[in-house]
Tab-separated table of C-alpha atoms and ligand atoms in Angstrom:
chain	number	residue	atom	x	y	z
A	1	MET	CA	-13.133	389.493	221.485
A	2	GLY	CA	-11.724	386.954	218.932
A	3	PRO	CA	-9.617	383.998	220.097
A	4	VAL	CA	-6.388	385.542	218.934
A	5	ALA	CA	-7.073	388.718	220.923
A	6	CYS	CA	-8.147	386.773	224.027
A	7	LEU	CA	-5.042	384.637	224.026
A	8	LYS	CA	-2.779	387.605	223.758
A	9	SER	CA	-2.644	388.140	227.442
A	10	VAL	CA	-1.656	384.511	228.273
A	11	VAL	CA	0.915	383.957	225.587
A	12	PRO	CA	4.444	385.355	226.262
A	13	GLN	CA	5.605	387.908	223.662
A	14	VAL	CA	9.220	387.971	222.654
A	15	HIS	CA	10.351	390.404	219.992
A	16	THR	CA	13.025	389.284	217.566
A	17	HIS	CA	15.342	391.865	216.027
A	18	ARG	CA	17.245	389.686	213.736
A	19	SER	CA	16.401	387.757	210.572
A	20	LEU	CA	14.357	384.600	210.981
A	21	HIS	CA	16.060	381.268	210.701
A	22	ALA	CA	14.554	377.861	210.203
A	23	GLU	CA	15.116	376.835	213.790
A	24	ASP	CA	13.097	379.759	214.980
A	25	ILE	CA	10.056	377.770	214.133
A	26	SER	CA	9.961	376.493	217.644
A	27	SER	CA	11.045	379.646	219.516
A	28	VAL	CA	9.665	382.606	217.636
A	29	ALA	CA	7.735	385.406	219.196
A	30	VAL	CA	4.010	385.354	219.301
A	31	LEU	CA	2.518	388.611	217.934
A	32	PRO	CA	-1.209	388.182	217.437
A	33	GLY	CA	-2.689	390.304	214.677
A	34	ALA	CA	-4.017	388.128	211.897
A	35	LYS	CA	-7.644	388.811	211.039
A	36	ASN	CA	-10.493	386.259	210.712
A	37	VAL	CA	-8.548	383.565	212.404
A	38	VAL	CA	-10.240	380.858	214.413
A	39	LEU	CA	-7.648	378.691	216.056
A	40	PRO	CA	-7.939	374.908	216.267
A	41	LYS	CA	-8.704	373.200	219.495
A	42	GLY	CA	-5.698	371.401	220.893
A	43	ASP	CA	-2.258	372.967	221.320
A	44	VAL	CA	-3.133	376.695	221.014
A	45	TYR	CA	0.348	377.791	221.711
A	46	LYS	CA	1.818	375.833	218.802
A	47	SER	CA	-0.940	377.184	216.520
A	48	LEU	CA	-0.239	380.699	217.473
A	49	GLN	CA	3.535	380.097	216.829
A	50	LEU	CA	2.776	378.746	213.441
A	51	LEU	CA	0.661	381.748	212.611
A	52	GLU	CA	3.244	384.119	213.823
A	53	VAL	CA	6.124	382.425	212.035
A	54	SER	CA	4.098	382.486	208.828
A	55	LYS	CA	3.385	386.180	209.263
A	56	GLN	CA	7.145	386.874	209.952
A	57	ILE	CA	8.207	384.935	206.887
A	58	LEU	CA	5.975	387.125	204.566
A	59	ILE	CA	7.358	390.155	206.260
A	60	GLU	CA	11.007	388.926	205.861
A	61	ASN	CA	10.427	387.978	202.276
A	62	ASP	CA	8.781	391.189	201.378
A	63	ARG	CA	10.868	393.225	198.971
A	64	GLY	CA	8.638	396.336	198.844
A	65	GLY	CA	5.350	395.337	197.186
A	66	TYR	CA	6.302	391.911	196.122
A	67	THR	CA	7.359	388.857	198.031
A	68	ILE	CA	10.225	386.473	197.048
A	69	PRO	CA	9.617	382.724	197.573
A	70	ALA	CA	12.718	382.233	199.696
A	71	LYS	CA	15.887	384.038	200.444
A	72	GLY	CA	18.868	382.935	198.293
A	73	LEU	CA	17.192	380.172	196.422
A	74	TYR	CA	14.479	382.295	194.778
A	75	PRO	CA	15.215	386.034	195.109
A	76	TYR	CA	12.818	387.425	192.467
A	77	GLN	CA	9.010	387.719	192.127
A	78	TRP	CA	7.547	384.394	190.845
A	79	ASN	CA	4.107	384.473	189.051
A	80	TRP	CA	1.981	381.857	190.799
A	81	ASP	CA	3.862	382.149	194.027
A	82	SER	CA	2.840	385.736	194.258
A	83	ALA	CA	-0.828	385.072	193.459
A	84	LEU	CA	-0.904	382.480	196.288
A	85	VAL	CA	1.076	384.612	198.632
A	86	ALA	CA	-1.466	387.463	198.179
A	87	LEU	CA	-4.008	385.185	199.790
A	88	GLY	CA	-1.777	385.067	202.840
A	89	TRP	CA	-1.168	388.834	202.889
A	90	ALA	CA	-4.984	389.330	202.748
A	91	THR	CA	-5.236	387.996	206.253
A	92	LEU	CA	-2.840	390.524	207.478
A	93	ASP	CA	-3.168	393.592	205.291
A	94	GLU	CA	-5.552	393.790	202.294
A	95	GLY	CA	-3.754	396.734	200.740
A	96	ARG	CA	-0.555	394.715	200.667
A	97	ALA	CA	-2.362	391.776	199.025
A	98	TRP	CA	-3.553	393.939	196.145
A	99	GLN	CA	-0.099	395.424	195.823
A	100	GLU	CA	1.420	391.915	195.406
A	101	LEU	CA	-0.788	391.416	192.197
A	102	GLU	CA	-0.277	395.004	190.990
A	103	LYS	CA	3.469	394.461	191.096
A	104	LEU	CA	3.194	391.220	189.198
A	105	PHE	CA	1.093	392.749	186.493
A	106	SER	CA	3.452	395.701	186.198
A	107	ALA	CA	5.566	393.276	184.249
A	108	GLN	CA	2.800	392.180	181.869
A	109	TRP	CA	3.934	392.129	178.216
A	110	GLU	CA	2.278	393.985	175.390
A	111	ASP	CA	0.886	390.688	174.006
A	112	GLY	CA	-0.742	389.820	177.372
A	113	LEU	CA	1.827	387.356	178.772
A	114	VAL	CA	2.453	387.701	182.521
A	115	PRO	CA	5.954	386.370	182.976
A	116	HIS	CA	6.919	383.375	185.292
A	117	ILE	CA	9.599	385.416	186.940
A	118	VAL	CA	10.021	389.208	187.261
A	119	PHE	CA	13.523	390.444	187.910
A	120	HIS	CA	12.695	393.692	189.926
A	121	GLN	CA	16.140	393.865	191.478
A	122	PRO	CA	19.403	392.273	190.570
A	123	SER	CA	20.485	389.182	192.534
A	124	PRO	CA	23.637	387.128	192.297
A	125	THR	CA	22.040	384.063	193.900
A	126	TYR	CA	19.854	382.636	191.139
A	127	PHE	CA	20.470	381.141	187.731
A	128	PRO	CA	19.277	381.793	185.074
A	129	GLY	CA	18.823	385.445	185.774
A	130	PRO	CA	17.838	388.445	183.502
A	131	GLU	CA	21.104	388.344	181.518
A	132	ILE	CA	20.483	384.791	180.338
A	133	TRP	CA	16.763	385.383	179.629
A	134	GLY	CA	17.791	388.544	177.811
A	135	SER	CA	14.151	389.729	177.271
A	136	VAL	CA	13.794	393.392	176.479
A	137	GLU	CA	10.067	393.747	176.731
A	138	GLN	CA	10.072	395.322	180.308
A	139	PRO	CA	12.779	397.553	181.742
A	140	MET	CA	13.097	395.446	184.920
A	141	GLY	CA	13.605	392.251	182.907
A	142	SER	CA	11.555	389.091	183.016
A	143	THR	CA	11.445	385.560	181.675
A	144	GLY	CA	9.530	385.109	178.436
A	145	ILE	CA	7.313	382.183	179.528
A	146	THR	CA	4.363	382.030	182.013
A	147	GLN	CA	3.132	379.930	184.854
A	148	PRO	CA	-0.234	378.549	185.982
A	149	PRO	CA	-2.615	381.575	186.107
A	150	VAL	CA	-3.793	381.648	189.671
A	151	ALA	CA	-4.287	385.475	189.822
A	152	ALA	CA	-7.933	385.602	188.746
A	153	ILE	CA	-8.775	383.128	191.500
A	154	THR	CA	-6.998	385.295	193.932
A	155	VAL	CA	-8.607	388.482	192.709
A	156	ARG	CA	-12.034	387.053	193.214
A	157	LYS	CA	-11.133	385.762	196.734
A	158	LEU	CA	-9.697	389.153	197.720
A	159	TYR	CA	-12.670	391.008	196.252
A	160	GLU	CA	-15.270	388.777	197.942
A	161	THR	CA	-13.674	388.776	201.393
A	162	ALA	CA	-12.474	392.437	201.436
A	163	LEU	CA	-13.313	394.520	204.469
A	164	ASN	CA	-12.653	397.611	202.423
A	165	LYS	CA	-15.230	397.068	199.593
A	166	GLU	CA	-14.612	400.485	197.967
A	167	VAL	CA	-10.930	399.828	197.533
A	168	ALA	CA	-11.576	396.303	196.409
A	169	LEU	CA	-13.904	397.430	193.663
A	170	GLN	CA	-11.388	399.966	192.492
A	171	LYS	CA	-8.552	397.333	192.466
A	172	LEU	CA	-10.792	394.897	190.644
A	173	LYS	CA	-11.565	397.513	187.945
A	174	GLU	CA	-7.888	398.163	187.454
A	175	LEU	CA	-6.814	394.539	187.415
A	176	PHE	CA	-9.649	393.058	185.352
A	177	PRO	CA	-8.491	394.211	181.906
A	178	LYS	CA	-5.021	392.853	182.703
A	179	LEU	CA	-6.393	389.474	183.723
A	180	LEU	CA	-8.523	389.338	180.653
A	181	ALA	CA	-5.561	390.204	178.387
A	182	TRP	CA	-3.495	387.330	180.064
A	183	HIS	CA	-6.340	384.833	179.695
A	184	ARG	CA	-6.856	385.914	175.961
A	185	TRP	CA	-3.097	385.351	175.459
A	186	PHE	CA	-3.515	381.814	176.718
A	187	GLN	CA	-6.206	381.207	174.094
A	188	SER	CA	-4.325	382.683	171.156
A	189	ALA	CA	-0.672	381.897	172.113
A	190	ARG	CA	-1.145	378.561	173.646
A	191	ASP	CA	-4.104	377.176	171.823
A	192	PRO	CA	-3.804	378.566	168.301
A	193	GLU	CA	-5.336	375.349	166.936
A	194	ASN	CA	-8.425	375.871	169.022
A	195	THR	CA	-8.403	372.482	170.815
A	196	GLY	CA	-9.949	373.847	174.042
A	197	LEU	CA	-6.831	373.072	176.088
A	198	VAL	CA	-3.637	375.210	176.257
A	199	ALA	CA	-0.134	374.097	175.681
A	200	THR	CA	2.795	374.461	178.079
A	201	LEU	CA	6.113	374.861	176.340
A	202	HIS	CA	8.639	374.623	179.155
A	203	PRO	CA	8.694	372.482	182.316
A	204	TRP	CA	9.188	375.666	184.258
A	205	GLU	CA	5.821	376.969	182.908
A	206	SER	CA	4.090	373.984	184.560
A	207	GLY	CA	5.349	375.016	188.007
A	208	MET	CA	6.002	371.261	188.530
A	209	ASP	CA	9.364	371.544	186.828
A	210	ASN	CA	10.857	368.064	187.017
A	211	SER	CA	7.606	366.169	187.390
A	212	PRO	CA	7.870	362.606	186.054
A	213	ALA	CA	4.999	363.610	183.784
A	214	TRP	CA	7.592	365.482	181.660
A	215	ASP	CA	10.253	362.677	181.421
A	216	GLU	CA	9.280	361.313	178.086
A	217	ALA	CA	8.625	364.699	176.401
A	218	LEU	CA	11.677	366.269	177.943
A	219	TYR	CA	14.109	363.613	177.023
A	220	ASN	CA	12.828	363.862	173.412
A	221	VAL	CA	14.291	367.389	173.363
A	222	PRO	CA	17.801	367.302	171.882
A	223	VAL	CA	20.389	369.198	173.906
A	224	ASP	CA	21.860	372.055	171.830
A	225	GLN	CA	25.368	373.490	171.996
A	226	ILE	CA	24.522	375.823	174.902
A	227	PRO	CA	27.033	378.193	176.703
A	228	PRO	CA	28.636	376.631	179.704
A	229	TYR	CA	26.767	377.502	182.970
A	230	VAL	CA	26.901	377.081	186.653
A	231	ARG	CA	23.840	376.114	188.620
A	232	LYS	CA	23.138	378.257	191.652
A	233	ASP	CA	20.342	376.167	193.126
A	234	LEU	CA	22.918	373.462	194.164
A	235	GLY	CA	24.544	376.103	196.371
A	236	HIS	CA	21.340	376.424	198.365
A	237	VAL	CA	19.781	372.973	198.343
A	238	ASP	CA	21.205	369.359	198.325
A	239	SER	CA	21.439	368.070	194.794
A	240	ALA	CA	19.407	364.935	195.701
A	241	MET	CA	16.413	367.324	196.030
A	242	ARG	CA	16.826	369.031	192.759
A	243	PRO	CA	16.479	368.285	189.072
A	244	LYS	CA	19.338	366.419	187.380
A	245	GLN	CA	21.938	367.969	185.097
A	246	GLU	CA	20.523	366.373	181.969
A	247	GLU	CA	17.206	368.039	182.839
A	248	TYR	CA	18.784	371.425	183.304
A	249	ASP	CA	20.591	371.125	180.053
A	250	ARG	CA	17.192	370.724	178.329
A	251	TYR	CA	15.683	373.529	180.379
A	252	LEU	CA	18.508	375.798	179.052
A	253	THR	CA	18.243	374.510	175.475
A	254	LEU	CA	14.565	375.459	175.418
A	255	LEU	CA	15.341	378.848	176.917
A	256	TYR	CA	17.920	379.660	174.316
A	257	ARG	CA	15.675	378.475	171.474
A	258	PHE	CA	12.878	380.710	172.719
A	259	ARG	CA	15.263	383.719	173.181
A	260	ALA	CA	16.487	383.282	169.586
A	261	VAL	CA	13.057	384.463	168.390
A	262	ASN	CA	12.550	386.996	171.149
A	263	TYR	CA	9.908	384.913	172.802
A	264	ASP	CA	7.486	385.716	169.928
A	265	CYS	CA	4.325	384.134	171.139
A	266	ASN	CA	3.174	383.485	167.572
A	267	GLN	CA	6.145	381.346	166.879
A	268	LEU	CA	6.877	379.480	170.087
A	269	TYR	CA	3.945	377.099	169.972
A	270	PHE	CA	5.040	375.820	166.569
A	271	LEU	CA	8.834	375.732	167.151
A	272	SER	CA	9.044	374.342	170.723
A	273	PRO	CA	10.502	370.771	170.854
A	274	PHE	CA	8.548	370.499	174.226
A	275	ARG	CA	4.822	370.857	174.016
A	276	VAL	CA	2.462	369.351	176.542
A	277	THR	CA	-0.992	369.641	177.776
A	278	ASP	CA	-0.270	370.161	181.484
A	279	LEU	CA	-3.050	369.290	183.875
A	280	CYS	CA	-2.049	371.807	186.491
A	281	THR	CA	-1.940	374.761	184.128
A	282	ASN	CA	-5.291	373.715	182.381
A	283	SER	CA	-7.036	373.040	185.732
A	284	VAL	CA	-5.837	376.288	187.213
A	285	LEU	CA	-6.877	378.020	184.035
A	286	TYR	CA	-10.355	376.413	183.938
A	287	ARG	CA	-10.944	377.453	187.509
A	288	ALA	CA	-9.551	380.936	186.863
A	289	ASN	CA	-11.861	381.280	183.945
A	290	LEU	CA	-14.835	380.468	186.135
A	291	ASP	CA	-13.774	383.210	188.468
A	292	LEU	CA	-12.952	385.656	185.597
A	293	ARG	CA	-16.536	385.069	184.320
A	294	TRP	CA	-17.887	385.710	187.781
A	295	LEU	CA	-15.875	388.946	187.972
A	296	ALA	CA	-17.048	389.968	184.502
A	297	ASN	CA	-20.613	389.496	185.617
A	298	GLU	CA	-19.925	391.521	188.761
A	299	LEU	CA	-18.639	394.352	186.661
A	300	GLY	CA	-21.608	394.168	184.323
A	301	GLN	CA	-19.331	393.087	181.375
A	302	ASP	CA	-21.832	390.708	179.729
A	303	GLN	CA	-20.002	390.375	176.463
A	304	ILE	CA	-16.746	389.450	178.117
A	305	ALA	CA	-18.593	386.962	180.334
A	306	GLU	CA	-19.878	385.328	177.215
A	307	GLU	CA	-16.435	385.205	175.687
A	308	VAL	CA	-14.982	383.557	178.777
A	309	ASP	CA	-17.970	381.141	178.745
A	310	GLY	CA	-16.964	380.074	175.299
A	311	TRP	CA	-13.493	379.154	176.522
A	312	ILE	CA	-14.928	377.262	179.538
A	313	GLU	CA	-17.340	375.223	177.291
A	314	LYS	CA	-14.555	374.185	174.862
A	315	ALA	CA	-12.316	373.227	177.675
A	316	ARG	CA	-14.934	371.106	179.442
A	317	SER	CA	-15.455	368.729	176.671
A	318	ALA	CA	-11.654	368.610	175.861
A	319	PHE	CA	-10.745	367.659	179.477
A	320	ASP	CA	-12.370	364.223	179.138
A	321	SER	CA	-9.617	363.371	176.683
A	322	LEU	CA	-7.209	363.580	179.598
A	323	TYR	CA	-9.067	361.114	181.837
A	324	ASP	CA	-7.521	357.660	182.306
A	325	GLU	CA	-10.363	355.549	183.483
A	326	GLU	CA	-8.253	352.617	184.295
A	327	ALA	CA	-5.911	354.652	186.431
A	328	GLY	CA	-8.767	356.480	188.093
A	329	LEU	CA	-6.825	359.588	187.469
A	330	TYR	CA	-6.421	362.431	184.933
A	331	LYS	CA	-3.105	362.650	183.061
A	332	SER	CA	-1.126	365.232	181.121
A	333	LYS	CA	-0.527	364.690	177.441
A	334	ASP	CA	2.516	365.010	175.208
A	335	GLN	CA	1.046	367.134	172.302
A	336	LEU	CA	3.959	366.179	169.961
A	337	THR	CA	3.271	362.374	170.184
A	338	GLY	CA	-0.403	362.783	170.962
A	339	GLU	CA	0.007	360.249	173.889
A	340	LEU	CA	-1.147	360.593	177.446
A	341	VAL	CA	1.908	360.466	179.712
A	342	THR	CA	2.324	357.336	181.726
A	343	ALA	CA	3.197	359.085	185.033
A	344	LYS	CA	0.507	359.415	187.655
A	345	THR	CA	1.129	362.711	189.498
A	346	SER	CA	-0.808	364.847	192.040
A	347	ALA	CA	-1.738	367.149	189.148
A	348	GLY	CA	-4.083	364.397	188.240
A	349	PHE	CA	-6.404	365.430	191.041
A	350	LEU	CA	-6.550	369.053	190.116
A	351	PRO	CA	-9.683	368.779	187.801
A	352	LEU	CA	-11.413	368.694	191.174
A	353	PHE	CA	-10.061	372.177	191.958
A	354	ALA	CA	-11.249	373.234	188.473
A	355	ARG	CA	-14.756	371.698	189.072
A	356	VAL	CA	-14.417	370.040	185.567
A	357	ALA	CA	-14.507	366.468	186.759
A	358	SER	CA	-17.954	364.668	186.591
A	359	ALA	CA	-19.415	363.218	189.778
A	360	SER	CA	-18.239	359.649	188.842
A	361	GLN	CA	-14.739	360.899	187.851
A	362	ALA	CA	-14.642	362.671	191.230
A	363	ALA	CA	-15.481	359.397	192.997
A	364	ASP	CA	-12.662	357.591	191.170
A	365	LEU	CA	-10.236	360.433	191.967
A	366	ALA	CA	-11.240	360.318	195.711
A	367	ALA	CA	-10.664	356.552	195.772
A	368	THR	CA	-7.329	356.831	194.118
A	369	LEU	CA	-6.273	359.597	196.507
A	370	GLU	CA	-7.295	357.544	199.500
A	371	ARG	CA	-5.074	354.705	198.218
A	372	TRP	CA	-2.106	357.088	197.864
A	373	LEU	CA	-2.710	358.479	201.329
A	374	ASN	CA	-2.659	354.978	202.784
A	375	ARG	CA	0.780	354.367	201.346
A	376	VAL	CA	2.497	357.433	202.976
A	377	LYS	CA	2.799	359.020	206.376
A	378	HIS	CA	1.960	362.537	205.004
A	379	GLY	CA	-0.065	363.357	201.924
A	380	ILE	CA	-0.395	364.451	199.234
A	381	PRO	CA	2.688	363.018	197.443
A	382	SER	CA	3.328	364.725	194.194
A	383	TYR	CA	3.921	361.409	192.378
A	384	ASP	CA	2.264	358.000	192.715
A	385	PRO	CA	3.792	356.419	195.842
A	386	GLU	CA	3.143	352.934	194.317
A	387	SER	CA	5.455	353.840	191.382
A	388	SER	CA	8.970	352.237	191.332
A	389	ASN	CA	10.723	355.544	190.589
A	390	PHE	CA	8.904	357.511	193.348
A	391	GLU	CA	11.482	359.792	195.006
A	392	PRO	CA	10.249	361.151	198.287
A	393	LEU	CA	12.772	363.928	198.450
A	394	ARG	CA	13.414	365.031	194.923
A	395	TYR	CA	11.563	368.233	194.104
A	396	TRP	CA	8.270	367.338	192.110
A	397	ARG	CA	8.964	363.605	191.942
A	398	GLY	CA	7.367	362.597	195.160
A	399	PRO	CA	7.412	365.410	197.925
A	400	VAL	CA	4.309	367.007	199.389
A	401	TRP	CA	3.519	370.643	198.382
A	402	VAL	CA	1.195	372.554	200.587
A	403	ILE	CA	-0.160	374.690	197.848
A	404	ILE	CA	-1.304	371.536	195.970
A	405	ASN	CA	-2.875	370.143	199.111
A	406	TRP	CA	-4.945	373.356	199.400
A	407	MET	CA	-6.114	373.145	195.782
A	408	ILE	CA	-7.025	369.445	195.983
A	409	THR	CA	-8.799	369.903	199.390
A	410	ASP	CA	-10.812	372.777	197.955
A	411	GLY	CA	-11.831	370.512	195.170
A	412	LEU	CA	-12.640	367.598	197.392
A	413	ARG	CA	-14.927	369.731	199.479
A	414	ALA	CA	-16.719	371.190	196.467
A	415	TYR	CA	-17.576	367.543	195.354
A	416	GLY	CA	-18.784	366.619	198.802
A	417	TYR	CA	-15.682	364.634	199.985
A	418	GLU	CA	-15.589	366.457	203.280
A	419	ASP	CA	-13.959	363.649	205.318
A	420	LEU	CA	-11.174	363.234	202.849
A	421	ALA	CA	-10.650	367.017	202.787
A	422	LEU	CA	-10.444	367.078	206.578
A	423	ARG	CA	-7.948	364.287	206.535
A	424	VAL	CA	-5.650	366.125	204.156
A	425	GLU	CA	-6.062	369.382	206.108
A	426	ALA	CA	-5.369	367.790	209.450
A	427	ASP	CA	-2.386	366.045	207.990
A	428	THR	CA	-0.979	369.177	206.437
A	429	TYR	CA	-1.402	371.100	209.663
A	430	GLU	CA	0.446	368.344	211.588
A	431	LEU	CA	3.282	368.502	209.029
A	432	LEU	CA	3.721	372.213	209.448
A	433	VAL	CA	3.543	372.141	213.243
A	434	SER	CA	6.088	369.393	213.479
A	435	HIS	CA	8.400	370.262	210.679
A	436	GLY	CA	8.159	374.056	209.967
A	437	ILE	CA	7.306	376.112	206.979
A	438	ASN	CA	9.446	374.758	204.114
A	439	GLU	CA	9.200	374.562	200.348
A	440	TYR	CA	8.121	370.920	200.447
A	441	TYR	CA	8.094	367.695	202.600
A	442	ASP	CA	9.033	364.116	202.426
A	443	PRO	CA	5.734	362.179	202.409
A	444	VAL	CA	7.335	359.118	204.066
A	445	THR	CA	8.989	360.745	207.036
A	446	GLY	CA	7.546	364.241	206.941
A	447	ALA	CA	10.937	365.781	206.962
A	448	ALA	CA	11.083	369.337	205.674
A	449	ALA	CA	12.988	369.820	202.357
A	450	GLY	CA	13.928	372.415	199.691
A	451	GLY	CA	14.073	376.049	200.597
A	452	LYS	CA	13.384	377.219	204.173
A	453	LEU	CA	10.972	379.779	205.458
A	454	PHE	CA	9.040	379.542	202.333
A	455	SER	CA	6.452	382.179	201.372
A	456	TRP	CA	3.673	380.162	199.712
A	457	THR	CA	3.688	377.633	202.482
A	458	ALA	CA	3.479	380.488	205.078
A	459	ALA	CA	0.576	382.037	202.990
A	460	MET	CA	-1.367	378.741	202.936
A	461	CYS	CA	-0.965	378.460	206.698
A	462	LEU	CA	-2.503	381.952	207.130
A	463	ALA	CA	-5.107	381.739	204.418
A	464	TRP	CA	-6.161	378.074	204.670
A	465	LEU	CA	-5.074	376.148	207.646
A	466	SER	CA	-5.919	378.703	210.295
A	467	LYS	CA	-9.340	379.594	208.837
A	468	GLY	CA	-12.396	378.770	210.873
A	469	ASP	CA	-14.591	377.888	207.965
A	470	GLY	CA	-16.059	374.874	209.511
A	471	ALA	CA	-13.396	372.865	207.886
A	472	HIS	CA	-10.693	373.086	210.401
A	473	PRO	CA	-8.056	370.418	210.802
A	474	ALA	CA	-8.863	369.871	214.456
A	475	ALA	CA	-12.401	368.798	213.557
A	476	ALA	CA	-10.920	365.650	211.843
A	477	HIS	CA	-9.738	364.286	215.193
B	501	2M8	O1	13.302	375.594	190.532
B	501	2M8	C1	13.295	376.706	190.122
B	501	2M8	O2	14.317	377.386	189.897
B	501	2M8	C2	11.936	377.451	189.725
B	501	2M8	C3	11.932	377.787	188.279
B	501	2M8	O3	10.824	378.507	188.042
B	501	2M8	O4	10.806	376.570	190.016
B	501	2M8	C4	10.386	376.217	191.364
B	501	2M8	O5	10.267	377.333	192.344
B	501	2M8	C5	9.381	378.329	192.022
B	501	2M8	C6	9.414	379.335	193.124
B	501	2M8	O6	8.868	378.783	194.234
B	501	2M8	C7	8.008	377.698	191.753
B	501	2M8	O7	7.035	378.766	191.241
B	501	2M8	C8	7.927	376.613	190.799
B	501	2M8	O8	6.667	376.071	190.756
B	501	2M8	C9	8.993	375.541	191.106
B	501	2M8	O9	8.571	374.872	192.283
């Protein structure tokens, strides 16, 4: 009998019949059921609560085959959120995990793009919605830009850990050509000049929307005469936690310019006044290409494996141009000025997740990370805590994001920095136990911020923090 099952009899069960609220984090029912879970030593009751709340969050945010990131604030299907959330679903229901990806790829464009948001059902709580994007490619409506391509990483994980191997192989066969088309799109649409690294044309594509890494490039974008608009995010979350108005004006300017050419991927790269080499997108893509190559080999698709190998080789040498030796960190680049950005952000550690850093670069990154961790109560801050404009509560300008902690921890472990990985894991676990399952957290106080009952944080709790893979948080103490 596994630990969850064995604890079932000693933990009181309370069934809730209403929607979950943030305050339920400390009072929610315990309904064991997650598979492959080994609980940490220590406060077992709290751990079970955390797992149960995570599970309930996914259930509450399930819209029938896809999961919204958070009620109100983000009411549609987001691209990399879904790929990460599928990892959480896999611990509860493998079929549902595959479905999450199928639903995402049901919105894939003819040219291979997988949109950053899919508008399956109308919602009045988000701006800009389908009417502003105005894309006609898919009947349900979608944005015309993309997000970091996590999906191939998820497909490999689901396939490798599947209990139902037959279904997993079938799903892999169906999804593989779609993944390949998307990755080919990245090469042609976002690296037409064959540099080895892909371009990101909108801060929303980077997933780290208002990261200080985009300040210089974004403020070089002139604000056009755009239709007046009302932001809806500020109705859900305090404005001190969200991007500023002058940033939104530029987000919208880019959107309308892209819409004017129907998001034609052959034109956008050349006409966008914002074009950066984003470390997050390129690191995720690099890792996803490693996994795509692995999947191609698994399916006996040798020629495709070779094609993907070509992309990996090109990217490997190009990545070095993003390394700032003095800073001991990778940096994104403004393609329009040719300069590395000045901002040091948590994306700078993601080449570890990609496995593209050399051993000595990894050692520098580990040292830099340790220095950052020593400056805050809870890591990993999304922006250098030593920086004068570090903002612990504003969106991607300081707060901790659990999904990024997962990626960096995975990378640290791959390079042999087990102690540091355990430190981040234990810290993240503490953060969630004490502050609940939110969008992000203040690294100085630990306070939960942004959207509440957040899907990808819940998924990370199920798929990462509660896994007994010899790397459990409890082991760090
Ligand atoms: O602020 C927003 O309106 C959206 C726009 O895509 O981005 C945030 O929210 C999305 C949904 O969680 C994430 O995918 C992004 O990475 C980002 O954190």
